[in-house]
PDB file of C-alpha atoms in Angstrom:
ATOM      1  CA  UNK A   2      -0.001  -0.001   0.002  1.00  0.00           C
ATOM      2  CA  UNK A   3       1.556   3.324  -0.973  1.00  0.00           C
ATOM      3  CA  UNK A   4       1.983   6.038   1.605  1.00  0.00           C
ATOM      4  CA  UNK A   5       3.139   9.621   1.748  1.00  0.00           C
ATOM      5  CA  UNK A   6       4.293  11.678   4.690  1.00  0.00           C
ATOM      6  CA  UNK A   7       5.388  15.155   5.654  1.00  0.00           C
ATOM      7  CA  UNK A   8       6.991  16.485   8.803  1.00  0.00           C
ATOM      8  CA  UNK A   9       7.712  19.739  10.564  1.00  0.00           C
ATOM      9  CA  UNK A  10       9.582  20.785  13.679  1.00  0.00           C
ATOM     10  CA  UNK A  11       7.746  22.864  16.283  1.00  0.00           C
ATOM     11  CA  UNK A  12       9.430  24.351  19.378  1.00  0.00           C
ATOM     12  CA  UNK A  13       6.956  22.767  21.787  1.00  0.00           C
ATOM     13  CA  UNK A  14       7.012  19.633  23.936  1.00  0.00           C
ATOM     14  CA  UNK A  15       5.249  16.613  22.381  1.00  0.00           C
ATOM     15  CA  UNK A  16       2.108  16.793  24.590  1.00  0.00           C
ATOM     16  CA  UNK A  17       1.742  20.495  23.784  1.00  0.00           C
ATOM     17  CA  UNK A  18       2.340  19.908  20.061  1.00  0.00           C
ATOM     18  CA  UNK A  19      -0.312  17.171  20.130  1.00  0.00           C
ATOM     19  CA  UNK A  20      -2.820  19.475  21.869  1.00  0.00           C
ATOM     20  CA  UNK A  21      -2.037  22.253  19.397  1.00  0.00           C
ATOM     21  CA  UNK A  22      -2.499  19.932  16.408  1.00  0.00           C
ATOM     22  CA  UNK A  23      -5.891  18.939  17.803  1.00  0.00           C
ATOM     23  CA  UNK A  24      -6.979  22.595  17.756  1.00  0.00           C
ATOM     24  CA  UNK A  25      -5.964  22.900  14.092  1.00  0.00           C
ATOM     25  CA  UNK A  26      -7.900  19.759  13.158  1.00  0.00           C
ATOM     26  CA  UNK A  27      -7.206  17.299  10.402  1.00  0.00           C
ATOM     27  CA  UNK A  28      -6.258  18.198   6.854  1.00  0.00           C
ATOM     28  CA  UNK A  29      -9.021  18.717   4.333  1.00  0.00           C
ATOM     29  CA  UNK A  30      -7.526  16.586   1.578  1.00  0.00           C
ATOM     30  CA  UNK A  31      -8.620  16.787  -2.024  1.00  0.00           C
ATOM     31  CA  UNK A  32      -8.242  13.198  -3.142  1.00  0.00           C
ATOM     32  CA  UNK A  33      -8.192  11.952  -6.719  1.00  0.00           C
ATOM     33  CA  UNK A  34     -11.013   9.539  -7.549  1.00  0.00           C
ATOM     34  CA  UNK A  35      -8.578   6.603  -7.767  1.00  0.00           C
ATOM     35  CA  UNK A  36      -7.317   7.083  -4.153  1.00  0.00           C
ATOM     36  CA  UNK A  37      -8.930   5.489  -1.088  1.00  0.00           C
ATOM     37  CA  UNK A  38      -7.245   6.786   2.074  1.00  0.00           C
ATOM     38  CA  UNK A  39      -6.559   4.905   5.270  1.00  0.00           C
ATOM     39  CA  UNK A  40      -6.832   6.789   8.588  1.00  0.00           C
ATOM     40  CA  UNK A  41      -4.063   9.354   9.078  1.00  0.00           C
ATOM     41  CA  UNK A  42      -1.112   8.313  11.218  1.00  0.00           C
ATOM     42  CA  UNK A  43       0.165  11.182  13.412  1.00  0.00           C
ATOM     43  CA  UNK A  44       3.496  11.029  15.272  1.00  0.00           C
ATOM     44  CA  UNK A  45       4.918  13.478  17.776  1.00  0.00           C
ATOM     45  CA  UNK A  46       8.596  12.638  18.270  1.00  0.00           C
ATOM     46  CA  UNK A  47      10.586  14.500  20.920  1.00  0.00           C
ATOM     47  CA  UNK A  48      13.618  16.383  19.673  1.00  0.00           C
ATOM     48  CA  UNK A  49      16.178  18.384  21.623  1.00  0.00           C
ATOM     49  CA  UNK A  50      14.344  21.679  21.411  1.00  0.00           C
ATOM     50  CA  UNK A  51      10.801  20.639  20.561  1.00  0.00           C
ATOM     51  CA  UNK A  52       8.839  18.078  18.591  1.00  0.00           C
ATOM     52  CA  UNK A  53       8.987  16.583  15.125  1.00  0.00           C
ATOM     53  CA  UNK A  54       5.379  16.320  13.961  1.00  0.00           C
ATOM     54  CA  UNK A  55       4.974  13.630  11.304  1.00  0.00           C
ATOM     55  CA  UNK A  56       1.776  13.170   9.337  1.00  0.00           C
ATOM     56  CA  UNK A  57       1.492   9.982   7.258  1.00  0.00           C
ATOM     57  CA  UNK A  58      -1.248   8.961   4.855  1.00  0.00           C
ATOM     58  CA  UNK A  59      -1.462   5.421   3.520  1.00  0.00           C
ATOM     59  CA  UNK A  60      -3.799   4.860   0.616  1.00  0.00           C
ATOM     60  CA  UNK A  61      -5.048   2.285  -1.844  1.00  0.00           C
ATOM     61  CA  UNK A  62      -5.313   2.857  -5.569  1.00  0.00           C
ATOM     62  CA  UNK A  63      -8.232   1.446  -7.500  1.00  0.00           C
ATOM     63  CA  UNK A  64      -8.243   0.212 -10.166  1.00  0.00           C
ATOM     64  CA  UNK A  65      -4.744  -1.148  -9.713  1.00  0.00           C
ATOM     65  CA  UNK A  66      -3.644  -0.536 -13.301  1.00  0.00           C
ATOM     66  CA  UNK A  67      -3.883   3.232 -12.639  1.00  0.00           C
ATOM     67  CA  UNK A  68      -1.172   3.163  -9.964  1.00  0.00           C
ATOM     68  CA  UNK A  69       1.923   3.054 -12.219  1.00  0.00           C
ATOM     69  CA  UNK A  70       0.512   5.857 -14.352  1.00  0.00           C
ATOM     70  CA  UNK A  71      -0.499   8.165 -11.508  1.00  0.00           C
ATOM     71  CA  UNK A  72       1.955   7.282  -8.728  1.00  0.00           C
ATOM     72  CA  UNK A  73       4.343  10.245  -9.006  1.00  0.00           C
ATOM     73  CA  UNK A  74       1.712  12.930  -9.399  1.00  0.00           C
ATOM     74  CA  UNK A  75      -0.437  11.399  -6.631  1.00  0.00           C
ATOM     75  CA  UNK A  76       2.547  11.339  -4.265  1.00  0.00           C
ATOM     76  CA  UNK A  77       3.427  14.934  -5.131  1.00  0.00           C
ATOM     77  CA  UNK A  78      -0.137  16.182  -4.690  1.00  0.00           C
ATOM     78  CA  UNK A  79      -0.761  14.413  -1.387  1.00  0.00           C
ATOM     79  CA  UNK A  80       2.639  15.425   0.071  1.00  0.00           C
ATOM     80  CA  UNK A  81       1.961  19.033  -0.910  1.00  0.00           C
ATOM     81  CA  UNK A  82      -1.408  18.927   0.842  1.00  0.00           C
ATOM     82  CA  UNK A  83       0.093  17.383   3.984  1.00  0.00           C
ATOM     83  CA  UNK A  84       2.858  20.010   4.047  1.00  0.00           C
ATOM     84  CA  UNK A  85       0.224  22.720   3.690  1.00  0.00           C
ATOM     85  CA  UNK A  86      -1.603  21.376   6.709  1.00  0.00           C
ATOM     86  CA  UNK A  87       1.589  21.191   8.733  1.00  0.00           C
ATOM     87  CA  UNK A  88       2.220  24.849   7.871  1.00  0.00           C
ATOM     88  CA  UNK A  89      -0.998  25.635   9.767  1.00  0.00           C
ATOM     89  CA  UNK A  90       0.401  23.840  12.810  1.00  0.00           C
ATOM     90  CA  UNK A  91       3.672  25.767  12.494  1.00  0.00           C
ATOM     91  CA  UNK A  92       1.766  29.053  12.323  1.00  0.00           C
ATOM     92  CA  UNK A  93      -0.320  28.085  15.357  1.00  0.00           C
ATOM     93  CA  UNK A  94       2.845  27.184  17.285  1.00  0.00           C
ATOM     94  CA  UNK A  95       4.270  30.630  16.484  1.00  0.00           C
ATOM     95  CA  UNK A  96       1.203  32.320  17.977  1.00  0.00           C
ATOM     96  CA  UNK A  97       1.943  32.815  21.712  1.00  0.00           C
ATOM     97  CA  UNK A  98      -1.740  32.799  22.683  1.00  0.00           C
ATOM     98  CA  UNK A  99      -2.460  29.534  20.856  1.00  0.00           C
ATOM     99  CA  UNK A 100       0.700  27.904  22.197  1.00  0.00           C
ATOM    100  CA  UNK A 101      -0.251  28.872  25.753  1.00  0.00           C
ATOM    101  CA  UNK A 102      -3.770  27.540  25.245  1.00  0.00           C
ATOM    102  CA  UNK A 103      -2.274  24.257  23.986  1.00  0.00           C
ATOM    103  CA  UNK A 104       0.009  24.105  27.050  1.00  0.00           C
ATOM    104  CA  UNK A 105      -3.032  24.540  29.287  1.00  0.00           C
ATOM    105  CA  UNK A 106      -4.897  21.825  27.371  1.00  0.00           C
ATOM    106  CA  UNK A 107      -1.943  19.453  27.501  1.00  0.00           C
ATOM    107  CA  UNK A 108      -1.597  20.056  31.236  1.00  0.00           C
ATOM    108  CA  UNK A 109      -5.275  19.240  31.807  1.00  0.00           C
ATOM    109  CA  UNK A 110      -4.999  16.062  29.725  1.00  0.00           C
ATOM    110  CA  UNK A 111      -1.935  14.971  31.691  1.00  0.00           C
ATOM    111  CA  UNK A 112      -3.671  15.642  35.005  1.00  0.00           C
ATOM    112  CA  UNK A 113      -6.842  13.792  34.024  1.00  0.00           C
ATOM    113  CA  UNK A 114      -5.033  10.962  32.259  1.00  0.00           C
ATOM    114  CA  UNK A 115      -6.865  11.415  28.952  1.00  0.00           C
ATOM    115  CA  UNK A 116      -3.680  11.847  26.951  1.00  0.00           C
ATOM    116  CA  UNK A 117      -4.990  14.442  24.481  1.00  0.00           C
ATOM    117  CA  UNK A 118      -5.724  14.123  20.778  1.00  0.00           C
TER     118      UNK A 118
END
């Protein structure tokens, strides 16, 4: 099954980055008719000074004979859309008010044991 991913670094701890991403929501993907997506796979990997946010989309192509013809342009289009969504998360992380709100949300989730998004 093909997949495409994009990543971005944000200067926030993983729980805060996760809470912030939840406020941005999921990407509104424009999918070609031959693509059937699987659920998005989000990762929030700790780095020295923040978090690497990784968004991965696995998808099926139907009919199968279309895949070799459309693979490169499908990969390019989906990666571009994922990067565009991650830009929204980067912009939200740069907004002090939104970052503070995410910190508060992450703190509540940690205290209640819900774990966030």
